Amino acid sequence: MRFLLIDDVPSQRWLLRKRISQKWPDAGIEEYDPEKSGVPGPTFPWHDYDIVLLDYDLGLDQINGLELLSRIKGNANPPMVIMVTGQNDENLAAAAIRKGADNYIAKYDAVTNLFFETVAEAVKLREAALSASKPGRGEFGNWEIPGFRPLAIISKGVTTTLRCERIADHKDVILKVQLVGKGDSNQALLQRFILELNILADLKHAHVIEILEHDVTQNMVYYATEFMPRGDLAMRLKSGPVTVAEAVGIVAQVASGLTALHAKGIVHRDIKPNNILFKDEKTVVIADLGIAKDLSSLDALTLVGEILGTPYYMSPEQFNGRPIDPRSDMYSLGAVFYQLLAGTVPFVGNSFMEVVYKHNYDPVPPLPAELSRFQPVVEKMLAKAPEQRYSDLSELLATLIGVRM
Ligand SMILES: Nc1ncnc2c1ncn2[C@@H]1O[C@H](COP(=O)(O)OP(=O)(O)O)[C@@H](O)[C@H]1O
Ligand SMILES: [Mg+2]
């Protein structure tokens, strides 16, 4: 979201900026001082902004906030405008709304929660409008899900992950959706998806993503989870390294979530940073059981082509078609741990085959010298033969407790 603050009082602009970045740390915020820059001219790029906070009293003789509002709204593709009124003036607010303001807020409310609510509503409407106006976005045509308003498509593969507003309570949620179609392969995918949904619905654990609700509509099956604005571990790593304590904390939490899955006879099979989400700054949850395997089920539900994902976190037995058990997740978690400590995955190569080869034959490269105390741990997690790894995740957890941070 790109904000523009139009106000002649620097302290007021400062306050608005501060409040917006408290809630929307990634927002772009620009200021316009009418006293210094005068009346914005006819070529002012209003369409570069999503939300304008517009003061009524601009400190200008020629024009007040209401008149400027009319000018802004006279443009093609205007931003949303929240009128900032000096005093609790309902008449002014009403006049602003008549002239096209999207909302108003009294100056003294900048420090209250009403400010966040008012701006959040504008952000939401703006996001919905933006995605609605994107070219070729008949794409949302597929996503008519009663009770939800789609805001964005987050990822699209076998299933589609959508960010939506749950209309009943305005909650920001993620819907993972499997379209139901004809044909055997679709039947297999649907079966797989329903398995994912049921594993998650049956399992309540602090470190496994929680299903809020699920349903079947005319052309799809979906489940909803809470939207986690901090994103996944892969995104987190793009913004810089984690500390050793964070790395150990993340691995311990994923191990704890995996223990719960394994106790139910489920192997995740796709542990990697993209599938580890930040619930809050310190808490992570395991997501995406899209290729999880229920070991008790006779039907293997293995689909051709499913190993075509990223090879960096896959165990040798996954490449070699040998039986998979919980120790395969131990290996993948080992690759994640290695990456958290070293800043790069243990085995890289120029081709899929080269990476596979290294998983099979190469020793685990040494961690940076100052982290050598973790070398035996990652080597045991990343042992080529499952029987040489930790026997279960609680053994790993016990070991981690013993290693100095
Ligand atoms: N609840 C959520 N909150 C925020 N982002 C999410 C959430 N669920 C999924 N995502 C994002 O969407 C991506 C894809 O979701 P995922 O369940 O892994 O499906 P896929 O099978 O497409 O990999 C994740 O890597 C993550 O970045
Ligand atoms: Mg995923």
Short mmCIF file of N, CA and C and ligand atoms in Angstrom, two decimals, residues 154-163 172-176 196 209-210 223-235 270 272-278 285 287-291, ligand 1:
data_model
loop_
_atom_site.label_atom_id
_atom_site.label_comp_id
_atom_site.label_asym_id
_atom_site.label_seq_id
_atom_site.Cartn_x
_atom_site.Cartn_y
_atom_site.Cartn_z
N ILE A 154 -2.21 -16.50 -3.95
CA ILE A 154 -0.86 -16.57 -3.36
C ILE A 154 -0.01 -17.56 -4.13
N SER A 155 -0.58 -18.70 -4.45
CA SER A 155 0.19 -19.65 -5.25
C SER A 155 -0.77 -20.57 -5.98
N LYS A 156 -0.28 -21.09 -7.07
CA LYS A 156 -1.13 -21.91 -7.91
C LYS A 156 -0.32 -23.10 -8.37
N GLY A 157 -0.78 -24.27 -8.04
CA GLY A 157 -0.12 -25.47 -8.51
C GLY A 157 -1.22 -26.49 -8.69
N VAL A 158 -1.02 -27.63 -8.08
CA VAL A 158 -2.08 -28.63 -8.08
C VAL A 158 -3.29 -28.07 -7.33
N THR A 159 -3.00 -27.44 -6.20
CA THR A 159 -4.04 -26.72 -5.48
C THR A 159 -3.79 -25.23 -5.64
N THR A 160 -4.77 -24.44 -5.27
CA THR A 160 -4.59 -23.00 -5.34
C THR A 160 -4.72 -22.43 -3.94
N THR A 161 -3.80 -21.53 -3.62
CA THR A 161 -3.83 -20.89 -2.31
C THR A 161 -4.27 -19.45 -2.49
N LEU A 162 -5.35 -19.09 -1.86
CA LEU A 162 -5.94 -17.76 -2.02
C LEU A 162 -5.98 -17.03 -0.70
N ARG A 163 -5.68 -15.76 -0.75
CA ARG A 163 -5.93 -14.95 0.44
C ARG A 163 -7.33 -14.37 0.30
N ASP A 172 -8.95 -12.12 8.01
CA ASP A 172 -8.05 -12.36 6.90
C ASP A 172 -7.67 -13.85 6.92
N VAL A 173 -8.03 -14.59 5.91
CA VAL A 173 -7.75 -16.02 5.93
C VAL A 173 -7.07 -16.47 4.63
N ILE A 174 -6.50 -17.66 4.70
CA ILE A 174 -5.96 -18.31 3.52
C ILE A 174 -6.86 -19.51 3.21
N LEU A 175 -7.28 -19.60 1.96
CA LEU A 175 -8.03 -20.79 1.55
C LEU A 175 -7.14 -21.61 0.65
N LYS A 176 -7.05 -22.87 0.95
CA LYS A 176 -6.38 -23.79 0.04
C LYS A 176 -7.47 -24.59 -0.66
N GLU A 196 -5.08 -34.63 3.14
CA GLU A 196 -4.41 -33.48 3.75
C GLU A 196 -5.35 -32.77 4.72
N ILE A 209 -0.22 -26.24 11.39
CA ILE A 209 -1.20 -25.22 11.03
C ILE A 209 -2.61 -25.70 11.36
N GLU A 210 -3.42 -24.76 11.83
CA GLU A 210 -4.76 -25.12 12.29
C GLU A 210 -5.80 -24.80 11.23
N TYR A 223 -10.10 -25.69 2.42
CA TYR A 223 -10.01 -25.46 3.87
C TYR A 223 -9.39 -24.10 4.11
N ALA A 224 -9.76 -23.53 5.26
CA ALA A 224 -9.31 -22.18 5.61
C ALA A 224 -8.35 -22.25 6.78
N THR A 225 -7.30 -21.43 6.71
CA THR A 225 -6.41 -21.25 7.85
C THR A 225 -6.25 -19.75 8.06
N GLU A 226 -5.77 -19.41 9.23
CA GLU A 226 -5.55 -18.00 9.54
C GLU A 226 -4.45 -17.44 8.62
N PHE A 227 -4.65 -16.27 8.08
CA PHE A 227 -3.60 -15.64 7.27
C PHE A 227 -2.45 -15.21 8.19
N MET A 228 -1.25 -15.60 7.82
CA MET A 228 -0.08 -15.25 8.63
C MET A 228 0.78 -14.24 7.87
N PRO A 229 0.64 -12.98 8.25
CA PRO A 229 1.28 -11.92 7.47
C PRO A 229 2.80 -12.01 7.45
N ARG A 230 3.39 -12.72 8.40
CA ARG A 230 4.86 -12.81 8.39
C ARG A 230 5.38 -13.80 7.36
N GLY A 231 4.47 -14.55 6.76
CA GLY A 231 4.88 -15.41 5.66
C GLY A 231 5.63 -16.66 6.10
N ASP A 232 6.34 -17.25 5.16
CA ASP A 232 7.00 -18.52 5.45
C ASP A 232 8.49 -18.33 5.70
N LEU A 233 9.15 -19.42 6.06
CA LEU A 233 10.57 -19.35 6.43
C LEU A 233 11.45 -19.00 5.22
N ALA A 234 11.03 -19.41 4.02
CA ALA A 234 11.81 -19.06 2.83
C ALA A 234 11.84 -17.54 2.66
N MET A 235 10.68 -16.91 2.88
CA MET A 235 10.63 -15.43 2.77
C MET A 235 11.50 -14.81 3.86
N ASP A 270 7.52 -33.31 2.82
CA ASP A 270 7.83 -32.09 2.07
C ASP A 270 8.23 -30.96 3.03
N LYS A 272 10.29 -28.17 4.15
CA LYS A 272 11.20 -27.19 3.53
C LYS A 272 10.75 -25.80 3.97
N PRO A 273 11.59 -24.79 3.79
CA PRO A 273 11.25 -23.47 4.33
C PRO A 273 9.91 -22.91 3.83
N ASN A 274 9.53 -23.21 2.58
CA ASN A 274 8.24 -22.71 2.08
C ASN A 274 7.06 -23.24 2.87
N ASN A 275 7.26 -24.37 3.50
CA ASN A 275 6.13 -25.02 4.18
C ASN A 275 6.20 -24.86 5.69
N ILE A 276 7.01 -23.91 6.12
CA ILE A 276 7.10 -23.58 7.55
C ILE A 276 6.68 -22.12 7.69
N LEU A 277 5.58 -21.88 8.36
CA LEU A 277 5.01 -20.53 8.41
C LEU A 277 5.22 -19.89 9.78
N PHE A 278 5.38 -18.57 9.76
CA PHE A 278 5.51 -17.84 11.02
C PHE A 278 4.15 -17.41 11.52
N VAL A 285 4.75 -22.83 12.43
CA VAL A 285 3.87 -23.99 12.28
C VAL A 285 4.19 -24.69 10.96
N ALA A 287 3.10 -26.40 7.60
CA ALA A 287 1.94 -26.32 6.71
C ALA A 287 2.14 -27.29 5.55
N ASP A 288 1.14 -27.32 4.68
CA ASP A 288 1.22 -28.01 3.40
C ASP A 288 1.49 -29.51 3.52
N LEU A 289 0.44 -30.22 3.85
CA LEU A 289 0.58 -31.68 3.90
C LEU A 289 0.16 -32.29 2.56
N GLY A 290 0.42 -31.52 1.51
CA GLY A 290 -0.04 -31.89 0.17
C GLY A 290 0.50 -33.22 -0.33
N ILE A 291 1.68 -33.64 0.13
CA ILE A 291 2.14 -34.96 -0.29
C ILE A 291 2.39 -35.88 0.91
N1 LIG B 1 -2.03 -19.41 6.44
C1 LIG B 1 -1.12 -18.83 5.64
N2 LIG B 1 -0.70 -17.57 5.89
C2 LIG B 1 0.20 -16.97 5.08
N3 LIG B 1 0.74 -17.54 3.99
C3 LIG B 1 0.37 -18.80 3.68
C4 LIG B 1 -0.58 -19.51 4.48
N4 LIG B 1 -0.76 -20.74 3.93
C5 LIG B 1 0.03 -20.77 2.85
N5 LIG B 1 0.71 -19.61 2.70
C6 LIG B 1 1.67 -19.29 1.64
O1 LIG B 1 1.30 -19.95 0.45
C7 LIG B 1 2.32 -20.85 0.03
C8 LIG B 1 1.68 -22.09 -0.54
O2 LIG B 1 0.89 -22.74 0.43
P1 LIG B 1 1.05 -24.30 0.66
O3 LIG B 1 0.06 -24.75 1.66
O4 LIG B 1 2.49 -24.62 0.92
O5 LIG B 1 0.57 -24.88 -0.77
P2 LIG B 1 1.37 -25.52 -2.01
O6 LIG B 1 0.87 -26.93 -2.02
O7 LIG B 1 0.91 -24.70 -3.15
O8 LIG B 1 2.85 -25.42 -1.74
C9 LIG B 1 3.17 -21.10 1.28
O9 LIG B 1 4.50 -21.41 0.93
C10 LIG B 1 3.07 -19.78 2.01
O10 LIG B 1 4.02 -18.85 1.53
#
